[in-house]
Amino acid sequence: MGRRSKQAEHSPEEIREMALAAAKRIVAKQGYGALSTRKVAADIGYAVGSLYLVFKNLDDLILHVNGSTLDDLHNALEATAVRCRDPETCLLALAREYIQFAFTNRALWSLVFEHPAPQRRPTWYQDKVARMFEMVEGQLRGIAPERAPKDLKLAAHALWSGVHGVSVLGLADRLDESGRAAAEKLAASLVTNYLVGFKQKTKNRG
Amino acid sequence: MGRRSKQAEHSPEEIREMALAAAKRIVAKQGYGALSTRKVAADIGYAVGSLYLVFKNLDDLILHVNGSTLDDLHNALEATAVRCRDPETCLLALAREYIQFAFTNRALWSLVFEHPAPQRRPTWYQDKVARMFEMVEGQLRGIAPERAPKDLKLAAHALWSGVHGVSVLGLADRLDESGRAAAEKLAASLVTNYLVGFKQKTKNRG
């Protein structure tokens, strides 16, 4: 696309959204290595300078790309959560959805977890990460409402880091059987067995 | 270090070992992005051409760096396994050791899991990966010797992918509390609760 005339045709907010969408397309199609501010600017038909009016630098653009990927992931998980019945079935369905998202959005998903984060990520970004664990925590609370909030939080982080590990190794094909079906089987084993321990501890305390 | 005289002072096997050690030092100190065949050659005082006599290309060098890191990890895990008492204590100790290795060999460990693997990794490399899961499988067999080998294999992969996930997110500081202590706590929760489910299933079948 040619460069647009100097008189901006879009508001800064519109340029920002266009740039984010273009960056996501580039990462999804060509991988993270192909991403540059020059390429994003060319794709939306603006000069690189226009991009620097809405993003500080490439790292800032990537942070927002990752934030947008976390939104997509959240939407996918929420759509699953509203359909499922009991907390245990929901956690199994959420694990499957998490793995499916990772497999269908391979490059964007990897970028969220592999790109070195700035020393301190902004609050809006941290909130997007926390939201995912909170969804898991909510299901665990459904299983054991009497457990202390800090126990539920620990369990949510432990269990979901585990599901994350299955996705990571599944994607990297470091697992013995390859592909998504194998990853789903492992995640189901992880969730089911973990919940037996989680529920037993709850029973012993109750 | 200056370039050595054309008459090789070392055997190809020695050059190979020196190059691997140099590559590992570079990754550990400066990160993966700093690794190049030029830099490795300069570090050991040989021309780049000499490096290409023992490694096909940078990817081949990285594959061997990763193989060597997997050896280091295996040695660390084995040293832990010979010291621990019962299988459950051993699995908890192995999880702690795995996390400690990841935290103390951050860049090298990440390279093993983040570097895109060639379509088909050579058997010698696959064996090094399999060996880690087999160690976990051996401990699970100690807990439930009557379980079918394929069940033990599945459980080992599920549990250790989980521990891996805790390490990944712990290192990336994507976990709520930061640092190794938090990762260790999550791994302990994962292993302990998973084993309750694993043992219960065993009992129900026995």
PDB file of N, CA, C and O in Angstrom, chain A residues 112-115 117 121 125 129 133 153-155 157-159 161-162 164-166 168-169 172-176 185-186 189-190 193-194 196-198 200-201, chain B residues 112-115 117 121 125 129 133 153-155 157-162 164-166 168-169 172-176 185-186 189-190 193-194 196-198 200-201:
ATOM      1  N   VAL A 112       3.532 -13.789  23.386  1.00  0.00           N
ATOM      2  CA  VAL A 112       3.108 -13.362  24.724  1.00  0.00           C
ATOM      3  C   VAL A 112       4.066 -13.907  25.780  1.00  0.00           C
ATOM      4  O   VAL A 112       4.455 -13.203  26.709  1.00  0.00           O
ATOM      5  N   PHE A 113       4.473 -15.181  25.586  1.00  0.00           N
ATOM      6  CA  PHE A 113       5.226 -15.837  26.651  1.00  0.00           C
ATOM      7  C   PHE A 113       6.734 -15.830  26.431  1.00  0.00           C
ATOM      8  O   PHE A 113       7.496 -16.058  27.350  1.00  0.00           O
ATOM      9  N   GLU A 114       7.161 -15.584  25.209  1.00  0.00           N
ATOM     10  CA  GLU A 114       8.597 -15.635  24.946  1.00  0.00           C
ATOM     11  C   GLU A 114       9.251 -14.274  24.852  1.00  0.00           C
ATOM     12  O   GLU A 114      10.439 -14.143  25.069  1.00  0.00           O
ATOM     13  N   HIS A 115       8.470 -13.269  24.509  1.00  0.00           N
ATOM     14  CA  HIS A 115       9.098 -11.959  24.366  1.00  0.00           C
ATOM     15  C   HIS A 115       9.512 -11.443  25.737  1.00  0.00           C
ATOM     16  O   HIS A 115       8.697 -11.380  26.643  1.00  0.00           O
ATOM     17  N   ALA A 117       9.839  -9.505  28.794  1.00  0.00           N
ATOM     18  CA  ALA A 117       8.991  -8.414  29.281  1.00  0.00           C
ATOM     19  C   ALA A 117       9.852  -7.285  29.810  1.00  0.00           C
ATOM     20  O   ALA A 117      10.952  -7.513  30.285  1.00  0.00           O
ATOM     21  N   ARG A 121       5.836  -4.453  33.977  1.00  0.00           N
ATOM     22  CA  ARG A 121       4.776  -4.275  32.997  1.00  0.00           C
ATOM     23  C   ARG A 121       3.689  -3.380  33.561  1.00  0.00           C
ATOM     24  O   ARG A 121       3.412  -3.402  34.764  1.00  0.00           O
ATOM     25  N   TYR A 125      -1.682  -4.246  31.682  1.00  0.00           N
ATOM     26  CA  TYR A 125      -1.235  -5.519  31.126  1.00  0.00           C
ATOM     27  C   TYR A 125      -1.296  -6.620  32.192  1.00  0.00           C
ATOM     28  O   TYR A 125      -1.794  -7.718  31.953  1.00  0.00           O
ATOM     29  N   VAL A 129      -3.343 -10.498  32.471  1.00  0.00           N
ATOM     30  CA  VAL A 129      -2.774 -11.797  32.856  1.00  0.00           C
ATOM     31  C   VAL A 129      -3.528 -12.346  34.066  1.00  0.00           C
ATOM     32  O   VAL A 129      -3.949 -13.507  34.094  1.00  0.00           O
ATOM     33  N   PHE A 133      -6.032 -16.199  35.357  1.00  0.00           N
ATOM     34  CA  PHE A 133      -5.929 -17.023  36.560  1.00  0.00           C
ATOM     35  C   PHE A 133      -7.196 -16.891  37.424  1.00  0.00           C
ATOM     36  O   PHE A 133      -7.618 -17.845  38.066  1.00  0.00           O
ATOM     37  N   LYS A 153      -6.081 -19.186  45.153  1.00  0.00           N
ATOM     38  CA  LYS A 153      -5.192 -18.469  44.237  1.00  0.00           C
ATOM     39  C   LYS A 153      -3.971 -19.336  43.908  1.00  0.00           C
ATOM     40  O   LYS A 153      -3.589 -19.470  42.741  1.00  0.00           O
ATOM     41  N   LEU A 154      -3.386 -19.932  44.946  1.00  0.00           N
ATOM     42  CA  LEU A 154      -2.231 -20.809  44.737  1.00  0.00           C
ATOM     43  C   LEU A 154      -2.608 -21.984  43.832  1.00  0.00           C
ATOM     44  O   LEU A 154      -1.892 -22.302  42.876  1.00  0.00           O
ATOM     45  N   ALA A 155      -3.750 -22.608  44.112  1.00  0.00           N
ATOM     46  CA  ALA A 155      -4.184 -23.764  43.316  1.00  0.00           C
ATOM     47  C   ALA A 155      -4.421 -23.363  41.861  1.00  0.00           C
ATOM     48  O   ALA A 155      -4.033 -24.084  40.934  1.00  0.00           O
ATOM     49  N   HIS A 157      -3.033 -20.920  40.197  1.00  0.00           N
ATOM     50  CA  HIS A 157      -1.745 -20.670  39.539  1.00  0.00           C
ATOM     51  C   HIS A 157      -1.005 -21.978  39.267  1.00  0.00           C
ATOM     52  O   HIS A 157      -0.397 -22.143  38.210  1.00  0.00           O
ATOM     53  N   ALA A 158      -1.031 -22.894  40.227  1.00  0.00           N
ATOM     54  CA  ALA A 158      -0.335 -24.176  40.042  1.00  0.00           C
ATOM     55  C   ALA A 158      -0.957 -24.948  38.876  1.00  0.00           C
ATOM     56  O   ALA A 158      -0.268 -25.376  37.953  1.00  0.00           O
ATOM     57  N   LEU A 159      -2.284 -25.089  38.940  1.00  0.00           N
ATOM     58  CA  LEU A 159      -2.974 -25.885  37.926  1.00  0.00           C
ATOM     59  C   LEU A 159      -2.818 -25.270  36.537  1.00  0.00           C
ATOM     60  O   LEU A 159      -2.503 -25.965  35.564  1.00  0.00           O
ATOM     61  N   SER A 161      -0.556 -23.045  35.441  1.00  0.00           N
ATOM     62  CA  SER A 161       0.834 -23.097  34.950  1.00  0.00           C
ATOM     63  C   SER A 161       1.096 -24.470  34.357  1.00  0.00           C
ATOM     64  O   SER A 161       1.822 -24.609  33.369  1.00  0.00           O
ATOM     65  N   GLY A 162       0.513 -25.500  34.987  1.00  0.00           N
ATOM     66  CA  GLY A 162       0.653 -26.863  34.468  1.00  0.00           C
ATOM     67  C   GLY A 162       0.049 -27.008  33.087  1.00  0.00           C
ATOM     68  O   GLY A 162       0.668 -27.552  32.166  1.00  0.00           O
ATOM     69  N   HIS A 164      -0.462 -24.670  31.036  1.00  0.00           N
ATOM     70  CA  HIS A 164       0.405 -23.871  30.163  1.00  0.00           C
ATOM     71  C   HIS A 164       1.628 -24.689  29.709  1.00  0.00           C
ATOM     72  O   HIS A 164       2.005 -24.666  28.544  1.00  0.00           O
ATOM     73  N   GLY A 165       2.229 -25.406  30.647  1.00  0.00           N
ATOM     74  CA  GLY A 165       3.398 -26.238  30.320  1.00  0.00           C
ATOM     75  C   GLY A 165       3.076 -27.305  29.284  1.00  0.00           C
ATOM     76  O   GLY A 165       3.863 -27.549  28.373  1.00  0.00           O
ATOM     77  N   VAL A 166       1.916 -27.921  29.426  1.00  0.00           N
ATOM     78  CA  VAL A 166       1.484 -28.917  28.445  1.00  0.00           C
ATOM     79  C   VAL A 166       1.359 -28.265  27.057  1.00  0.00           C
ATOM     80  O   VAL A 166       1.803 -28.826  26.050  1.00  0.00           O
ATOM     81  N   VAL A 168       2.896 -25.498  25.979  1.00  0.00           N
ATOM     82  CA  VAL A 168       4.228 -25.101  25.511  1.00  0.00           C
ATOM     83  C   VAL A 168       4.957 -26.285  24.890  1.00  0.00           C
ATOM     84  O   VAL A 168       5.462 -26.214  23.767  1.00  0.00           O
ATOM     85  N   LEU A 169       4.991 -27.401  25.624  1.00  0.00           N
ATOM     86  CA  LEU A 169       5.730 -28.563  25.121  1.00  0.00           C
ATOM     87  C   LEU A 169       4.989 -29.210  23.951  1.00  0.00           C
ATOM     88  O   LEU A 169       5.616 -29.735  23.035  1.00  0.00           O
ATOM     89  N   ALA A 172       5.812 -27.081  20.929  1.00  0.00           N
ATOM     90  CA  ALA A 172       7.214 -27.232  20.538  1.00  0.00           C
ATOM     91  C   ALA A 172       7.473 -28.658  20.063  1.00  0.00           C
ATOM     92  O   ALA A 172       8.575 -28.987  19.653  1.00  0.00           O
ATOM     93  N   ASP A 173       6.424 -29.479  20.162  1.00  0.00           N
ATOM     94  CA  ASP A 173       6.547 -30.889  19.770  1.00  0.00           C
ATOM     95  C   ASP A 173       7.639 -31.592  20.562  1.00  0.00           C
ATOM     96  O   ASP A 173       8.364 -32.418  20.052  1.00  0.00           O
ATOM     97  N   ARG A 174       7.744 -31.171  21.838  1.00  0.00           N
ATOM     98  CA  ARG A 174       8.720 -31.829  22.698  1.00  0.00           C
ATOM     99  C   ARG A 174       8.057 -32.998  23.418  1.00  0.00           C
ATOM    100  O   ARG A 174       8.672 -33.643  24.234  1.00  0.00           O
ATOM    101  N   LEU A 175       6.772 -33.198  23.170  1.00  0.00           N
ATOM    102  CA  LEU A 175       6.103 -34.319  23.823  1.00  0.00           C
ATOM    103  C   LEU A 175       6.275 -35.548  22.959  1.00  0.00           C
ATOM    104  O   LEU A 175       6.522 -35.476  21.775  1.00  0.00           O
ATOM    105  N   ASP A 176       6.086 -36.697  23.605  1.00  0.00           N
ATOM    106  CA  ASP A 176       6.344 -37.965  22.956  1.00  0.00           C
ATOM    107  C   ASP A 176       5.436 -38.161  21.744  1.00  0.00           C
ATOM    108  O   ASP A 176       5.884 -38.371  20.633  1.00  0.00           O
ATOM    109  N   LYS A 185      -4.865 -34.699  25.998  1.00  0.00           N
ATOM    110  CA  LYS A 185      -4.895 -35.876  26.873  1.00  0.00           C
ATOM    111  C   LYS A 185      -4.067 -35.612  28.135  1.00  0.00           C
ATOM    112  O   LYS A 185      -4.477 -35.964  29.243  1.00  0.00           O
ATOM    113  N   LEU A 186      -2.900 -35.009  27.946  1.00  0.00           N
ATOM    114  CA  LEU A 186      -2.045 -34.703  29.099  1.00  0.00           C
ATOM    115  C   LEU A 186      -2.700 -33.674  30.020  1.00  0.00           C
ATOM    116  O   LEU A 186      -2.656 -33.801  31.240  1.00  0.00           O
ATOM    117  N   SER A 189      -5.331 -35.295  32.077  1.00  0.00           N
ATOM    118  CA  SER A 189      -4.730 -36.072  33.163  1.00  0.00           C
ATOM    119  C   SER A 189      -4.310 -35.135  34.298  1.00  0.00           C
ATOM    120  O   SER A 189      -4.545 -35.412  35.482  1.00  0.00           O
ATOM    121  N   LEU A 190      -3.717 -34.018  33.920  1.00  0.00           N
ATOM    122  CA  LEU A 190      -3.233 -33.054  34.909  1.00  0.00           C
ATOM    123  C   LEU A 190      -4.395 -32.476  35.715  1.00  0.00           C
ATOM    124  O   LEU A 190      -4.360 -32.450  36.955  1.00  0.00           O
ATOM    125  N   ASN A 193      -6.390 -35.363  37.901  1.00  0.00           N
ATOM    126  CA  ASN A 193      -5.655 -35.844  39.066  1.00  0.00           C
ATOM    127  C   ASN A 193      -5.403 -34.732  40.083  1.00  0.00           C
ATOM    128  O   ASN A 193      -5.477 -34.959  41.288  1.00  0.00           O
ATOM    129  N   TYR A 194      -5.116 -33.535  39.596  1.00  0.00           N
ATOM    130  CA  TYR A 194      -4.903 -32.416  40.521  1.00  0.00           C
ATOM    131  C   TYR A 194      -6.164 -32.170  41.346  1.00  0.00           C
ATOM    132  O   TYR A 194      -6.090 -31.957  42.559  1.00  0.00           O
ATOM    133  N   VAL A 196      -8.476 -34.225  42.225  1.00  0.00           N
ATOM    134  CA  VAL A 196      -8.683 -35.248  43.254  1.00  0.00           C
ATOM    135  C   VAL A 196      -7.960 -34.815  44.531  1.00  0.00           C
ATOM    136  O   VAL A 196      -8.525 -34.843  45.624  1.00  0.00           O
ATOM    137  N   GLY A 197      -6.725 -34.384  44.378  1.00  0.00           N
ATOM    138  CA  GLY A 197      -5.943 -33.923  45.523  1.00  0.00           C
ATOM    139  C   GLY A 197      -6.537 -32.671  46.141  1.00  0.00           C
ATOM    140  O   GLY A 197      -6.657 -32.548  47.362  1.00  0.00           O
ATOM    141  N   PHE A 198      -6.949 -31.760  45.280  1.00  0.00           N
ATOM    142  CA  PHE A 198      -7.529 -30.489  45.739  1.00  0.00           C
ATOM    143  C   PHE A 198      -8.804 -30.729  46.539  1.00  0.00           C
ATOM    144  O   PHE A 198      -8.998 -30.157  47.605  1.00  0.00           O
ATOM    145  N   GLN A 200      -9.731 -33.588  48.011  1.00  0.00           N
ATOM    146  CA  GLN A 200      -9.460 -34.369  49.210  1.00  0.00           C
ATOM    147  C   GLN A 200      -8.993 -33.463  50.355  1.00  0.00           C
ATOM    148  O   GLN A 200      -9.437 -33.589  51.482  1.00  0.00           O
ATOM    149  N   LYS A 201      -8.106 -32.550  50.015  1.00  0.00           N
ATOM    150  CA  LYS A 201      -7.590 -31.614  51.010  1.00  0.00           C
ATOM    151  C   LYS A 201      -8.743 -30.795  51.595  1.00  0.00           C
ATOM    152  O   LYS A 201      -8.791 -30.529  52.785  1.00  0.00           O
TER     153      LYS A 201
ATOM    154  N   VAL B 112      16.829 -24.210  24.932  1.00  0.00           N
ATOM    155  CA  VAL B 112      16.388 -25.588  24.665  1.00  0.00           C
ATOM    156  C   VAL B 112      14.923 -25.593  24.243  1.00  0.00           C
ATOM    157  O   VAL B 112      14.543 -26.298  23.304  1.00  0.00           O
ATOM    158  N   PHE B 113      14.111 -24.761  24.916  1.00  0.00           N
ATOM    159  CA  PHE B 113      12.673 -24.862  24.703  1.00  0.00           C
ATOM    160  C   PHE B 113      12.127 -23.819  23.735  1.00  0.00           C
ATOM    161  O   PHE B 113      11.034 -23.974  23.222  1.00  0.00           O
ATOM    162  N   GLU B 114      12.896 -22.778  23.481  1.00  0.00           N
ATOM    163  CA  GLU B 114      12.363 -21.723  22.617  1.00  0.00           C
ATOM    164  C   GLU B 114      12.914 -21.767  21.203  1.00  0.00           C
ATOM    165  O   GLU B 114      12.293 -21.276  20.280  1.00  0.00           O
ATOM    166  N   HIS B 115      14.100 -22.357  21.051  1.00  0.00           N
ATOM    167  CA  HIS B 115      14.671 -22.363  19.701  1.00  0.00           C
ATOM    168  C   HIS B 115      13.866 -23.298  18.806  1.00  0.00           C
ATOM    169  O   HIS B 115      13.673 -24.447  19.146  1.00  0.00           O
ATOM    170  N   ALA B 117      12.824 -26.060  16.651  1.00  0.00           N
ATOM    171  CA  ALA B 117      13.531 -27.307  16.354  1.00  0.00           C
ATOM    172  C   ALA B 117      13.453 -27.604  14.863  1.00  0.00           C
ATOM    173  O   ALA B 117      12.511 -27.203  14.196  1.00  0.00           O
ATOM    174  N   ARG B 121      14.151 -33.975  14.778  1.00  0.00           N
ATOM    175  CA  ARG B 121      15.394 -33.944  15.533  1.00  0.00           C
ATOM    176  C   ARG B 121      16.060 -35.308  15.509  1.00  0.00           C
ATOM    177  O   ARG B 121      15.374 -36.339  15.507  1.00  0.00           O
ATOM    178  N   TYR B 125      19.287 -36.773  20.053  1.00  0.00           N
ATOM    179  CA  TYR B 125      18.710 -35.645  20.768  1.00  0.00           C
ATOM    180  C   TYR B 125      17.391 -36.040  21.431  1.00  0.00           C
ATOM    181  O   TYR B 125      17.150 -35.742  22.605  1.00  0.00           O
ATOM    182  N   VAL B 129      15.899 -36.024  25.561  1.00  0.00           N
ATOM    183  CA  VAL B 129      14.625 -35.495  26.059  1.00  0.00           C
ATOM    184  C   VAL B 129      13.845 -36.614  26.753  1.00  0.00           C
ATOM    185  O   VAL B 129      13.334 -36.442  27.870  1.00  0.00           O
ATOM    186  N   PHE B 133      11.909 -37.632  31.012  1.00  0.00           N
ATOM    187  CA  PHE B 133      10.577 -38.142  31.339  1.00  0.00           C
ATOM    188  C   PHE B 133      10.668 -39.551  31.937  1.00  0.00           C
ATOM    189  O   PHE B 133       9.880 -39.918  32.794  1.00  0.00           O
ATOM    190  N   LYS B 153       3.672 -43.693  31.561  1.00  0.00           N
ATOM    191  CA  LYS B 153       4.279 -42.760  30.600  1.00  0.00           C
ATOM    192  C   LYS B 153       3.422 -41.494  30.479  1.00  0.00           C
ATOM    193  O   LYS B 153       3.941 -40.378  30.520  1.00  0.00           O
ATOM    194  N   LEU B 154       2.114 -41.691  30.345  1.00  0.00           N
ATOM    195  CA  LEU B 154       1.198 -40.547  30.249  1.00  0.00           C
ATOM    196  C   LEU B 154       1.302 -39.676  31.509  1.00  0.00           C
ATOM    197  O   LEU B 154       1.424 -38.446  31.420  1.00  0.00           O
ATOM    198  N   ALA B 155       1.278 -40.331  32.676  1.00  0.00           N
ATOM    199  CA  ALA B 155       1.336 -39.585  33.935  1.00  0.00           C
ATOM    200  C   ALA B 155       2.649 -38.810  34.042  1.00  0.00           C
ATOM    201  O   ALA B 155       2.663 -37.648  34.461  1.00  0.00           O
ATOM    202  N   HIS B 157       4.528 -37.677  31.624  1.00  0.00           N
ATOM    203  CA  HIS B 157       4.519 -36.538  30.702  1.00  0.00           C
ATOM    204  C   HIS B 157       3.593 -35.430  31.196  1.00  0.00           C
ATOM    205  O   HIS B 157       3.923 -34.250  31.085  1.00  0.00           O
ATOM    206  N   ALA B 158       2.428 -35.817  31.722  1.00  0.00           N
ATOM    207  CA  ALA B 158       1.479 -34.806  32.217  1.00  0.00           C
ATOM    208  C   ALA B 158       2.093 -34.047  33.391  1.00  0.00           C
ATOM    209  O   ALA B 158       2.157 -32.814  33.383  1.00  0.00           O
ATOM    210  N   LEU B 159       2.593 -34.799  34.374  1.00  0.00           N
ATOM    211  CA  LEU B 159       3.132 -34.175  35.583  1.00  0.00           C
ATOM    212  C   LEU B 159       4.338 -33.297  35.266  1.00  0.00           C
ATOM    213  O   LEU B 159       4.442 -32.156  35.724  1.00  0.00           O
ATOM    214  N   TRP B 160       5.255 -33.813  34.417  1.00  0.00           N
ATOM    215  CA  TRP B 160       6.475 -33.038  34.178  1.00  0.00           C
ATOM    216  C   TRP B 160       6.270 -31.868  33.242  1.00  0.00           C
ATOM    217  O   TRP B 160       6.951 -30.848  33.346  1.00  0.00           O
ATOM    218  N   SER B 161       5.302 -31.971  32.339  1.00  0.00           N
ATOM    219  CA  SER B 161       4.955 -30.799  31.525  1.00  0.00           C
ATOM    220  C   SER B 161       4.417 -29.713  32.452  1.00  0.00           C
ATOM    221  O   SER B 161       4.668 -28.523  32.235  1.00  0.00           O
ATOM    222  N   GLY B 162       3.692 -30.136  33.482  1.00  0.00           N
ATOM    223  CA  GLY B 162       3.177 -29.186  34.462  1.00  0.00           C
ATOM    224  C   GLY B 162       4.293 -28.479  35.204  1.00  0.00           C
ATOM    225  O   GLY B 162       4.291 -27.255  35.338  1.00  0.00           O
ATOM    226  N   HIS B 164       7.254 -28.134  34.186  1.00  0.00           N
ATOM    227  CA  HIS B 164       7.901 -27.294  33.177  1.00  0.00           C
ATOM    228  C   HIS B 164       7.159 -25.953  33.036  1.00  0.00           C
ATOM    229  O   HIS B 164       7.774 -24.892  32.972  1.00  0.00           O
ATOM    230  N   GLY B 165       5.841 -26.024  32.999  1.00  0.00           N
ATOM    231  CA  GLY B 165       5.023 -24.802  32.875  1.00  0.00           C
ATOM    232  C   GLY B 165       5.245 -23.845  34.034  1.00  0.00           C
ATOM    233  O   GLY B 165       5.342 -22.636  33.843  1.00  0.00           O
ATOM    234  N   VAL B 166       5.332 -24.404  35.231  1.00  0.00           N
ATOM    235  CA  VAL B 166       5.606 -23.578  36.411  1.00  0.00           C
ATOM    236  C   VAL B 166       6.963 -22.883  36.253  1.00  0.00           C
ATOM    237  O   VAL B 166       7.109 -21.691  36.538  1.00  0.00           O
ATOM    238  N   VAL B 168       8.570 -22.215  33.404  1.00  0.00           N
ATOM    239  CA  VAL B 168       8.487 -21.242  32.308  1.00  0.00           C
ATOM    240  C   VAL B 168       7.880 -19.936  32.799  1.00  0.00           C
ATOM    241  O   VAL B 168       8.444 -18.857  32.597  1.00  0.00           O
ATOM    242  N   LEU B 169       6.713 -20.035  33.451  1.00  0.00           N
ATOM    243  CA  LEU B 169       6.040 -18.817  33.896  1.00  0.00           C
ATOM    244  C   LEU B 169       6.789 -18.161  35.053  1.00  0.00           C
ATOM    245  O   LEU B 169       6.809 -16.945  35.175  1.00  0.00           O
ATOM    246  N   ALA B 172       9.648 -16.279  33.455  1.00  0.00           N
ATOM    247  CA  ALA B 172       9.171 -15.122  32.699  1.00  0.00           C
ATOM    248  C   ALA B 172       8.529 -14.111  33.637  1.00  0.00           C
ATOM    249  O   ALA B 172       8.084 -13.059  33.204  1.00  0.00           O
ATOM    250  N   ASP B 173       8.476 -14.473  34.941  1.00  0.00           N
ATOM    251  CA  ASP B 173       7.860 -13.607  35.939  1.00  0.00           C
ATOM    252  C   ASP B 173       6.424 -13.291  35.584  1.00  0.00           C
ATOM    253  O   ASP B 173       5.943 -12.175  35.760  1.00  0.00           O
ATOM    254  N   ARG B 174       5.757 -14.299  35.008  1.00  0.00           N
ATOM    255  CA  ARG B 174       4.344 -14.116  34.696  1.00  0.00           C
ATOM    256  C   ARG B 174       3.489 -14.588  35.859  1.00  0.00           C
ATOM    257  O   ARG B 174       2.284 -14.597  35.789  1.00  0.00           O
ATOM    258  N   LEU B 175       4.151 -15.091  36.889  1.00  0.00           N
ATOM    259  CA  LEU B 175       3.398 -15.549  38.046  1.00  0.00           C
ATOM    260  C   LEU B 175       3.189 -14.377  38.982  1.00  0.00           C
ATOM    261  O   LEU B 175       3.913 -13.393  38.956  1.00  0.00           O
ATOM    262  N   ASP B 176       2.193 -14.528  39.817  1.00  0.00           N
ATOM    263  CA  ASP B 176       1.764 -13.450  40.672  1.00  0.00           C
ATOM    264  C   ASP B 176       2.878 -13.021  41.626  1.00  0.00           C
ATOM    265  O   ASP B 176       3.294 -11.880  41.655  1.00  0.00           O
ATOM    266  N   LYS B 185       6.829 -23.383  45.248  1.00  0.00           N
ATOM    267  CA  LYS B 185       5.578 -23.606  45.978  1.00  0.00           C
ATOM    268  C   LYS B 185       4.497 -24.132  45.022  1.00  0.00           C
ATOM    269  O   LYS B 185       3.742 -25.056  45.366  1.00  0.00           O
ATOM    270  N   LEU B 186       4.442 -23.551  43.841  1.00  0.00           N
ATOM    271  CA  LEU B 186       3.446 -23.988  42.862  1.00  0.00           C
ATOM    272  C   LEU B 186       3.731 -25.413  42.395  1.00  0.00           C
ATOM    273  O   LEU B 186       2.821 -26.233  42.251  1.00  0.00           O
ATOM    274  N   SER B 189       2.650 -27.857  44.984  1.00  0.00           N
ATOM    275  CA  SER B 189       1.187 -28.016  44.966  1.00  0.00           C
ATOM    276  C   SER B 189       0.778 -28.937  43.815  1.00  0.00           C
ATOM    277  O   SER B 189      -0.060 -29.825  43.970  1.00  0.00           O
ATOM    278  N   LEU B 190       1.404 -28.720  42.663  1.00  0.00           N
ATOM    279  CA  LEU B 190       1.082 -29.517  41.466  1.00  0.00           C
ATOM    280  C   LEU B 190       1.421 -30.987  41.684  1.00  0.00           C
ATOM    281  O   LEU B 190       0.600 -31.878  41.440  1.00  0.00           O
ATOM    282  N   ASN B 193      -0.769 -32.670  44.738  1.00  0.00           N
ATOM    283  CA  ASN B 193      -2.179 -32.913  44.404  1.00  0.00           C
ATOM    284  C   ASN B 193      -2.319 -33.914  43.261  1.00  0.00           C
ATOM    285  O   ASN B 193      -3.216 -34.748  43.278  1.00  0.00           O
ATOM    286  N   TYR B 194      -1.436 -33.833  42.285  1.00  0.00           N
ATOM    287  CA  TYR B 194      -1.493 -34.792  41.170  1.00  0.00           C
ATOM    288  C   TYR B 194      -1.313 -36.207  41.699  1.00  0.00           C
ATOM    289  O   TYR B 194      -2.027 -37.135  41.295  1.00  0.00           O
ATOM    290  N   VAL B 196      -2.020 -37.456  44.579  1.00  0.00           N
ATOM    291  CA  VAL B 196      -3.206 -37.955  45.287  1.00  0.00           C
ATOM    292  C   VAL B 196      -4.140 -38.630  44.271  1.00  0.00           C
ATOM    293  O   VAL B 196      -4.611 -39.749  44.479  1.00  0.00           O
ATOM    294  N   GLY B 197      -4.377 -37.946  43.162  1.00  0.00           N
ATOM    295  CA  GLY B 197      -5.229 -38.510  42.112  1.00  0.00           C
ATOM    296  C   GLY B 197      -4.624 -39.759  41.499  1.00  0.00           C
ATOM    297  O   GLY B 197      -5.304 -40.767  41.275  1.00  0.00           O
ATOM    298  N   PHE B 198      -3.336 -39.700  41.252  1.00  0.00           N
ATOM    299  CA  PHE B 198      -2.623 -40.836  40.639  1.00  0.00           C
ATOM    300  C   PHE B 198      -2.705 -42.068  41.537  1.00  0.00           C
ATOM    301  O   PHE B 198      -2.978 -43.175  41.075  1.00  0.00           O
ATOM    302  N   GLN B 200      -4.905 -42.639  43.972  1.00  0.00           N
ATOM    303  CA  GLN B 200      -6.287 -43.068  44.173  1.00  0.00           C
ATOM    304  C   GLN B 200      -6.740 -43.953  42.998  1.00  0.00           C
ATOM    305  O   GLN B 200      -7.347 -44.997  43.202  1.00  0.00           O
ATOM    306  N   LYS B 201      -6.398 -43.536  41.800  1.00  0.00           N
ATOM    307  CA  LYS B 201      -6.752 -44.312  40.614  1.00  0.00           C
ATOM    308  C   LYS B 201      -6.107 -45.696  40.708  1.00  0.00           C
ATOM    309  O   LYS B 201      -6.698 -46.709  40.354  1.00  0.00           O
TER     310      LYS B 201
END
